[in-house]
PDB file of C-alpha atoms and ligand atoms in Angstrom:
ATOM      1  CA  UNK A   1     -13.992 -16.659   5.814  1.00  0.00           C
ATOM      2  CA  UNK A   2     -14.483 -15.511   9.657  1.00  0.00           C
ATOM      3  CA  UNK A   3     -14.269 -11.681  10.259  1.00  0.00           C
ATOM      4  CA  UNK A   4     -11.057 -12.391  12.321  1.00  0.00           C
ATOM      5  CA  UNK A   5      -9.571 -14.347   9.408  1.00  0.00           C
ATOM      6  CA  UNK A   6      -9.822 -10.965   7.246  1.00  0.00           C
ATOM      7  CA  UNK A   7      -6.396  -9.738   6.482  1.00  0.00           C
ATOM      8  CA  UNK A   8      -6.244  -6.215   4.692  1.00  0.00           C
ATOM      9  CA  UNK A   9      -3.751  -6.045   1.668  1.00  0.00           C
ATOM     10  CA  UNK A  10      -0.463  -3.808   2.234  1.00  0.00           C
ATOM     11  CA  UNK A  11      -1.532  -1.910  -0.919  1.00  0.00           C
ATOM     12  CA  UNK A  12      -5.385  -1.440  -0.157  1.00  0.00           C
ATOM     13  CA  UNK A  13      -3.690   1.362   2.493  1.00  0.00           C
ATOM     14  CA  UNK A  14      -2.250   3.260  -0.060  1.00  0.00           C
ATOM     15  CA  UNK A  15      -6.156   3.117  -2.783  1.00  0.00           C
ATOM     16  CA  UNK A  16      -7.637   4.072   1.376  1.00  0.00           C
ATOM     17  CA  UNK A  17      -6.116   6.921   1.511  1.00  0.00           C
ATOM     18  CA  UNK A  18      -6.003   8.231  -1.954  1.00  0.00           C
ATOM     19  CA  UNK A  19      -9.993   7.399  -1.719  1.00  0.00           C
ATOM     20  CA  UNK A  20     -11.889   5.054   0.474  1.00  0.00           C
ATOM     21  CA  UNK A  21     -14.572   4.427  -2.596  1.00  0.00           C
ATOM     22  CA  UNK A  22     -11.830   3.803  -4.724  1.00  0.00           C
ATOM     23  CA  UNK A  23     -10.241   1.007  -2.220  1.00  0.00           C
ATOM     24  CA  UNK A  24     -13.781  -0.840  -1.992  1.00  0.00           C
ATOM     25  CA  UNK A  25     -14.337  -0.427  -5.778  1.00  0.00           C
ATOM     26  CA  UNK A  26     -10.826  -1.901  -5.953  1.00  0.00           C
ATOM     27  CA  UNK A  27     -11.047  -4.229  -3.120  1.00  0.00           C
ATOM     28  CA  UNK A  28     -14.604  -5.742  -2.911  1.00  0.00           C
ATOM     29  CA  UNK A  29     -15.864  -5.063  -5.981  1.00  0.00           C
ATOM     30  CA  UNK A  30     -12.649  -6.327  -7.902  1.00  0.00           C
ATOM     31  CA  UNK A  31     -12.374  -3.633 -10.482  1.00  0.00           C
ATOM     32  CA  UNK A  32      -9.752  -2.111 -11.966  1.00  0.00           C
ATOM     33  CA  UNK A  33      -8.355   0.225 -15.209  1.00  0.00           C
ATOM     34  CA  UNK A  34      -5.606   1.219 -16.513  1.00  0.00           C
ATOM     35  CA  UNK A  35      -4.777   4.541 -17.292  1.00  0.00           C
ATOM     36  CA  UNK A  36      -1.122   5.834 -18.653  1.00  0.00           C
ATOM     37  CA  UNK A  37       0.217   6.310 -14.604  1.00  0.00           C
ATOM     38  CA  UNK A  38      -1.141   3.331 -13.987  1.00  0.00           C
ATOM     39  CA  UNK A  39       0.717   1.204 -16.847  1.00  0.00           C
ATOM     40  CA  UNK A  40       3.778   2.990 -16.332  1.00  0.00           C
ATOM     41  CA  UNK A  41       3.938   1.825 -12.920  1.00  0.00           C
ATOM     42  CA  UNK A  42       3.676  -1.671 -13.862  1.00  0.00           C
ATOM     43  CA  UNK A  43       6.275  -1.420 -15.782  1.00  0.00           C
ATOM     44  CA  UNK A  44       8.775   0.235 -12.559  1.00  0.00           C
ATOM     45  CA  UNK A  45       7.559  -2.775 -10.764  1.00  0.00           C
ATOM     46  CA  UNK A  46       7.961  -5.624 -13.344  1.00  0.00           C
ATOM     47  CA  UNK A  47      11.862  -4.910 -12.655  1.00  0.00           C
ATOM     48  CA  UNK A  48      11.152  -5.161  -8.844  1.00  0.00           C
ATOM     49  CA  UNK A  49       8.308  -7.714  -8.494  1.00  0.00           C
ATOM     50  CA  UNK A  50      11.089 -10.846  -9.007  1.00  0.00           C
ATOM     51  CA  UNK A  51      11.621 -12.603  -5.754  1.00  0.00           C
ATOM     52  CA  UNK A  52      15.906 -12.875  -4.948  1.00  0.00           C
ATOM     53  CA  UNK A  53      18.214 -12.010  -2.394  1.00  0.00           C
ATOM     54  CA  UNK A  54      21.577  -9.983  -3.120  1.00  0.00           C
ATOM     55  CA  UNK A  55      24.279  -9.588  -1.299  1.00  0.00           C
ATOM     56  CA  UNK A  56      26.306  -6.139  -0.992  1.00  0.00           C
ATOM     57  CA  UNK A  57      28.920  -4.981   0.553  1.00  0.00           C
ATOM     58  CA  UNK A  58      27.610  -4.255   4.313  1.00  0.00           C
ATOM     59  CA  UNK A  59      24.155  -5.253   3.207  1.00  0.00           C
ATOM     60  CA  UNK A  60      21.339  -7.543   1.760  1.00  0.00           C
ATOM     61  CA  UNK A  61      18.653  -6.554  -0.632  1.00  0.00           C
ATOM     62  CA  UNK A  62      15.493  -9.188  -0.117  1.00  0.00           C
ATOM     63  CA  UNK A  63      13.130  -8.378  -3.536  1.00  0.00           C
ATOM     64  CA  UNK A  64       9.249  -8.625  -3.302  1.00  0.00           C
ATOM     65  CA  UNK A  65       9.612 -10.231  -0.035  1.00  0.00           C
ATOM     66  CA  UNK A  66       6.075 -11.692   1.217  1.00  0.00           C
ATOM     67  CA  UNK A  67       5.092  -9.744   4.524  1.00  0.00           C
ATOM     68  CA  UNK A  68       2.336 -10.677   7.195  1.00  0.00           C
ATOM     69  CA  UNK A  69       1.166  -9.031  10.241  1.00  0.00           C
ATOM     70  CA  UNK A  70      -1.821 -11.124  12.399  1.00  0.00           C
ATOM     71  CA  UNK A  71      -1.619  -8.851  15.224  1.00  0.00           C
ATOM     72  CA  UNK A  72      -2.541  -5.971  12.388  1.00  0.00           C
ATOM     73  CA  UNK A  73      -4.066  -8.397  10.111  1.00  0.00           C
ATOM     74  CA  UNK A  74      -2.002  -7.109   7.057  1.00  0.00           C
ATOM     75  CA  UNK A  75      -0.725  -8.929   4.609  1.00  0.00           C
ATOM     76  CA  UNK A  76       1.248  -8.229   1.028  1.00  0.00           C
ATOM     77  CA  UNK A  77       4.825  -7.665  -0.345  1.00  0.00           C
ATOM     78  CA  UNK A  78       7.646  -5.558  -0.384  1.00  0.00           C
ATOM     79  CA  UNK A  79       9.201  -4.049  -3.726  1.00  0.00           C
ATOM     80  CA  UNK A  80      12.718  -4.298  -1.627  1.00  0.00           C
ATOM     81  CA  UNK A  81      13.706  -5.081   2.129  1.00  0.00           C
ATOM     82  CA  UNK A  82      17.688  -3.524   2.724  1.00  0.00           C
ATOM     83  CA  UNK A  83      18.739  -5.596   5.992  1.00  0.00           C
ATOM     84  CA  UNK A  84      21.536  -3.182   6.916  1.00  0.00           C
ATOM     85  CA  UNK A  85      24.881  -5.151   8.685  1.00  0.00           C
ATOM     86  CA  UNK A  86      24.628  -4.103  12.254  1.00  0.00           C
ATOM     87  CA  UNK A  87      26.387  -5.320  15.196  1.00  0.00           C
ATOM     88  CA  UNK A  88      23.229  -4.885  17.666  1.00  0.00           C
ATOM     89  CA  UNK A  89      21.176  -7.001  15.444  1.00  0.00           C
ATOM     90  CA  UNK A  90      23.663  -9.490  13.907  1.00  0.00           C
ATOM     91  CA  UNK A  91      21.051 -12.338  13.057  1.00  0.00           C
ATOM     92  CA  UNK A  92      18.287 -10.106  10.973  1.00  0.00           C
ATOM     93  CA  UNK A  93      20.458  -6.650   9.860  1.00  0.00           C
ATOM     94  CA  UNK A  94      18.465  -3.740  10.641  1.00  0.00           C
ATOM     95  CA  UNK A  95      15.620  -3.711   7.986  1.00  0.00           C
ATOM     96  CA  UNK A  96      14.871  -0.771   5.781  1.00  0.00           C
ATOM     97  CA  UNK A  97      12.003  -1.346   3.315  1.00  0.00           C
ATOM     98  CA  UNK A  98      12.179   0.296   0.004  1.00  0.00           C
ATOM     99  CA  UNK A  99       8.912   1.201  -1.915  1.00  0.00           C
ATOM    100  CA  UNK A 100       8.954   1.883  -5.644  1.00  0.00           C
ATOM    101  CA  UNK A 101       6.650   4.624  -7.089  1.00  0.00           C
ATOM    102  CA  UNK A 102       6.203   5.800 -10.338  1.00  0.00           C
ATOM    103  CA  UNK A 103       6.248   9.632  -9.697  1.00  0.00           C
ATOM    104  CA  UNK A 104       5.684  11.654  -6.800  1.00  0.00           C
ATOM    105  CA  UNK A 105       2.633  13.177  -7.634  1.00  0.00           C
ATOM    106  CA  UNK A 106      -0.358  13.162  -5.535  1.00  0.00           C
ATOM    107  CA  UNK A 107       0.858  10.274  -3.946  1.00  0.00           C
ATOM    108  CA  UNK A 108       3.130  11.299  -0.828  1.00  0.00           C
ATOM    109  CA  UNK A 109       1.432  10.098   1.962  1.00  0.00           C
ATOM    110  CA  UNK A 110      -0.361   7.714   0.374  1.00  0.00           C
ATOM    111  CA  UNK A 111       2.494   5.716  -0.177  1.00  0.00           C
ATOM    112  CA  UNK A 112       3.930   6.659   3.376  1.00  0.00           C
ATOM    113  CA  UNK A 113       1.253   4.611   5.002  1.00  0.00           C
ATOM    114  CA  UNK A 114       1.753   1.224   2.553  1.00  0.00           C
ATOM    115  CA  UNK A 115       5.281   1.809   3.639  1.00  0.00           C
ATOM    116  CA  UNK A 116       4.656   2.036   7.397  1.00  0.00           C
ATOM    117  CA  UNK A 117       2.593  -0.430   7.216  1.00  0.00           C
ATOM    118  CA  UNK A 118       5.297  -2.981   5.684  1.00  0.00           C
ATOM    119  CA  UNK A 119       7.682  -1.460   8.610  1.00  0.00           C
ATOM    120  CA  UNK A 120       5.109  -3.001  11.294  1.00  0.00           C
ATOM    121  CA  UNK A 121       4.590  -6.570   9.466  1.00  0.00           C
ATOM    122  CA  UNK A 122       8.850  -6.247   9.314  1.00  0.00           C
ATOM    123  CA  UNK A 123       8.691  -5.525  13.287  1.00  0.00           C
ATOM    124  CA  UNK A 124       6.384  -8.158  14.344  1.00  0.00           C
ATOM    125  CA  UNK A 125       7.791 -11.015  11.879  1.00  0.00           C
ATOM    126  CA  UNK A 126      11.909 -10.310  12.882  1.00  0.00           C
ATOM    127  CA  UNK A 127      10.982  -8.920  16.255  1.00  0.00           C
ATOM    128  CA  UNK A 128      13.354  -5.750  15.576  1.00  0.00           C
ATOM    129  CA  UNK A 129      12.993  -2.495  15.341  1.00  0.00           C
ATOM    130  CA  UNK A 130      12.598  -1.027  12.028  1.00  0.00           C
ATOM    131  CA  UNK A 131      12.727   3.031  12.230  1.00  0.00           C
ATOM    132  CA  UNK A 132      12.507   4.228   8.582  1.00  0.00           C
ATOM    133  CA  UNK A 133      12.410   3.418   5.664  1.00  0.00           C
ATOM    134  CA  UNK A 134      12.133   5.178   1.560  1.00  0.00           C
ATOM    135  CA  UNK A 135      10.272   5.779  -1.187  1.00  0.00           C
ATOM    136  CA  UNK A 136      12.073   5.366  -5.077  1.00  0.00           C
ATOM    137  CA  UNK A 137      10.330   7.226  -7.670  1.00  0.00           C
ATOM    138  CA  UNK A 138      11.344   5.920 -11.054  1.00  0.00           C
ATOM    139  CA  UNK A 139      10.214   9.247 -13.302  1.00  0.00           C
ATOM    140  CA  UNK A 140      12.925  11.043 -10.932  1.00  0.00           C
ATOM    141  CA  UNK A 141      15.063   7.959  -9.674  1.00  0.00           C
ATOM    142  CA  UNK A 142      15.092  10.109  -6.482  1.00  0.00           C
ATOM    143  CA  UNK A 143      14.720   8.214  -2.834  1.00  0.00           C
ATOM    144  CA  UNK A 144      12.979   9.746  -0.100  1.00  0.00           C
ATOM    145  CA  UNK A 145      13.375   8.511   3.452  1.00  0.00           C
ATOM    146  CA  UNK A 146      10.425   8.333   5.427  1.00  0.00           C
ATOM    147  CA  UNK A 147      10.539   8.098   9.243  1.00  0.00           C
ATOM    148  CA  UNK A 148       8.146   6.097  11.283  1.00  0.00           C
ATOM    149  CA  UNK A 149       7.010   8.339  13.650  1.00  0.00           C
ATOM    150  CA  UNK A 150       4.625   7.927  15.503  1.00  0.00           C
ATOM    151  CA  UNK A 151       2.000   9.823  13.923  1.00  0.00           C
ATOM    152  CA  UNK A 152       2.498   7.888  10.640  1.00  0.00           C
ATOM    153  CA  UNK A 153       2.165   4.828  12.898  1.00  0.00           C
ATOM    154  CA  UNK A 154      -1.096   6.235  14.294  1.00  0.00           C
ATOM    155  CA  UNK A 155      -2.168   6.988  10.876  1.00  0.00           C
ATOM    156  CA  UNK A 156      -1.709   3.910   9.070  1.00  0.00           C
ATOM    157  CA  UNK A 157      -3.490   2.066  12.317  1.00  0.00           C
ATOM    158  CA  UNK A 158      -6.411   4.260  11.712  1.00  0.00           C
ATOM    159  CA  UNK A 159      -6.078   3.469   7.869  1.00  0.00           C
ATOM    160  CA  UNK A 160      -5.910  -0.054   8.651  1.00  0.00           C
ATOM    161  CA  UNK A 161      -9.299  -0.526  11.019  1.00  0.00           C
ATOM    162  CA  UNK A 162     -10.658   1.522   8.328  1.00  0.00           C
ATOM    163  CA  UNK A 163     -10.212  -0.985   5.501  1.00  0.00           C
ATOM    164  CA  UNK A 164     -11.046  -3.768   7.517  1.00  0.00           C
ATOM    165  CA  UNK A 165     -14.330  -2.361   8.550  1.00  0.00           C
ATOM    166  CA  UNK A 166     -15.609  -2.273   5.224  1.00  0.00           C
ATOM    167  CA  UNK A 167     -14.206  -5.287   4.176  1.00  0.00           C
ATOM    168  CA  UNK A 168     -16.226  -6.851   7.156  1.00  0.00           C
ATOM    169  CA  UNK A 169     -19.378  -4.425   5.610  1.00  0.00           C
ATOM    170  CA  UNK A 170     -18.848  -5.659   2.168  1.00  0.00           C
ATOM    171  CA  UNK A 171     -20.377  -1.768   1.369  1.00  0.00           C
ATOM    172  CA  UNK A 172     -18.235   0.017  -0.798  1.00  0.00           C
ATOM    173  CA  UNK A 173     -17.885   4.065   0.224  1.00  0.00           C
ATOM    174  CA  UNK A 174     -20.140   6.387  -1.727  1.00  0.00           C
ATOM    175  CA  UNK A 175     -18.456   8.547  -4.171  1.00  0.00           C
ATOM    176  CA  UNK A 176     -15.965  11.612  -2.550  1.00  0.00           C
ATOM    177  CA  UNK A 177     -16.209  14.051  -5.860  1.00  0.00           C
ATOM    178  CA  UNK A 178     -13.317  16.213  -5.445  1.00  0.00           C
ATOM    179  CA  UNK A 179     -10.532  17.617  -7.769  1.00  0.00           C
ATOM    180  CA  UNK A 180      -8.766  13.971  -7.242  1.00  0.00           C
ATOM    181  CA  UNK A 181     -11.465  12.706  -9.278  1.00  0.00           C
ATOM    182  CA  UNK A 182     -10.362  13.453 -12.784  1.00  0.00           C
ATOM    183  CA  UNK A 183      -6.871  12.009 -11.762  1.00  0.00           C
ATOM    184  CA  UNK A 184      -8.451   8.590 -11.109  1.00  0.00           C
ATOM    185  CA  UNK A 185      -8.489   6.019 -13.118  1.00  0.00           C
ATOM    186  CA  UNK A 186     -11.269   4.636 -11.831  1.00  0.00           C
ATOM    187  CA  UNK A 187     -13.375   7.579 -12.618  1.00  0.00           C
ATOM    188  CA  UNK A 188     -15.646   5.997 -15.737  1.00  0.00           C
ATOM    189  CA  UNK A 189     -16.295   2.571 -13.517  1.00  0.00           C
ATOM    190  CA  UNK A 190     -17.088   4.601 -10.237  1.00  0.00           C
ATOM    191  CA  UNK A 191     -19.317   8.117 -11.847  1.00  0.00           C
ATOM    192  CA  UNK A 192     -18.782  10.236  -8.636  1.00  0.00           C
ATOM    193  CA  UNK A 193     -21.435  12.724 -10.168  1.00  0.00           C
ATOM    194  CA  UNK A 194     -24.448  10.284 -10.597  1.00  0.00           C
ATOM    195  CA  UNK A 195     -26.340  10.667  -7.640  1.00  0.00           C
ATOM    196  CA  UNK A 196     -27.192   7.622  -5.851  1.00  0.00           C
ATOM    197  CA  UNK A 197     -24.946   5.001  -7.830  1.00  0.00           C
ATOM    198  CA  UNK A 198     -23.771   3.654  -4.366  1.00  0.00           C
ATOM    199  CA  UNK A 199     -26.795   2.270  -3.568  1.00  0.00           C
ATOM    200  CA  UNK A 200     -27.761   1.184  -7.365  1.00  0.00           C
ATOM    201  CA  UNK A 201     -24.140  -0.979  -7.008  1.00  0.00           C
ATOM    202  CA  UNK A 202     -25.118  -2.462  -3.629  1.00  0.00           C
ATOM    203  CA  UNK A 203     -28.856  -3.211  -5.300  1.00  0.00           C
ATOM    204  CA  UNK A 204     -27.140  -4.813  -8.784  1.00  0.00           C
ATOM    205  CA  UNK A 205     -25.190  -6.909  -6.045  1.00  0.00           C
ATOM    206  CA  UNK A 206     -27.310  -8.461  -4.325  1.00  0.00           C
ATOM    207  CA  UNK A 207     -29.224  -9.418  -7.344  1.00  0.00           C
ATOM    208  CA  UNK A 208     -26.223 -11.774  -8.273  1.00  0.00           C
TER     209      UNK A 208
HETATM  210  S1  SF4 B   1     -13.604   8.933  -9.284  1.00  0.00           S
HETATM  211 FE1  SF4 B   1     -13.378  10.123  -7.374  1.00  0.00          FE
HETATM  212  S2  SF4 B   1     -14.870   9.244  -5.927  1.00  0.00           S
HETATM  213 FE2  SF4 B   1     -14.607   7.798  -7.604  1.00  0.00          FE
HETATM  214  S3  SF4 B   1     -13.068   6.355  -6.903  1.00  0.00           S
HETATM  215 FE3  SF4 B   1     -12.008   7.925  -8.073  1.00  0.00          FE
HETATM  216  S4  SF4 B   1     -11.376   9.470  -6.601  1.00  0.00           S
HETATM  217 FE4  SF4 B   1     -12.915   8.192  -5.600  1.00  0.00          FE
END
């Protein structure tokens, strides 16, 4: 695949941010495990992750609805798209994506950039404006709206080039060891406190 042809997945943002190691051991290096946060999130989405369209009173719901941006080169889904009735957009609604979350914790704007970054594929594929958007978070069923300023839209740019860059590298970050490293469930495949196990990794590759 061409450089150009690279698209960055919606959810590599949110690994990014939380870690950039953790997004290339993720995202290059195709590993994953599960902790208990991690399987109780599965289980929020397997309610959401069923493609349909419902119709409400004064709105639609669009569920895990496919999104692409080429002038971002992002692709990936949303949980749920709400395409508010309104009379200056009558063909589209106004969009308003949801994302679903297992908890709050440690993830805030982590999540805020995935979700911004659905709000720009939603902007360049229905060529309307979409201003905000929310977070569910099934431990609390609480929704949090999140406004796409433009410091969030800034952010999630920055996010994005980041992520592409080192999928065009094919290097996946060195360790950050920090206090988010006992949280991460990743922490037995990626050992943030062996010294140079970055460049054993990117050794053990190229041996393949
Ligand atoms: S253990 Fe720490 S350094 Fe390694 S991927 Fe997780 S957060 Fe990043």
């Amino acid at each position: 695949m061409e450089d150009d042809e690279l698209l960055v997945p919606l959810a590599a943002l949110e690994h990014w941010s939380y870690c950039h190691r953790q997004c290339g051991l993720i995202h290059l290096e195709n590993l994953w495990a599960e902790s208990v946060r991690t399987v109780e999130g599965h289980q929020l989405h397997e309610k959401v992750d069923l493609p349909g369209l419902e119709q409400r009173p004064g709105m639609r719901v669009a569920r895990a609805l496919q999104l692409r941006s080429d002038v971002h080169h992002l692709v990936g889904r949303a949980d749920a798209v709400v395409f508010w009735e309104d009379p200056v957009w009558p063909d589209t609604g106004r969009p308003f994506p949801v994302e679903y979350k297992r908890s709050s914790r440690n993830t805030f704007r982590h999540a805020e950039l995935q979700l911004c970054a659905q709000a720009l594929c939603l902007e360049e594929m229905l060529g309307v404006p979409v201003p905000a958007g929310a977070i569910f978070y099934g431990a609390s069923k609480r929704r949090r709206e999140v406004v796409f300023d433009q410091t969030l839209r800034d952010e999630t740019l920055q996010a994005v080039r980041g992520v592409l860059e080192m999928l065009q590298s094919a290097r996946t970050p060195p360790p950050e060891l920090g206090p988010k490293c006992p949280e991460c469930s990743l922490q037995e495949l990626c050992m943030p406190g062996l010294p140079g196990i970055g460049g054993l990794r990117a050794y053990l590759r190229g041996m393949d």
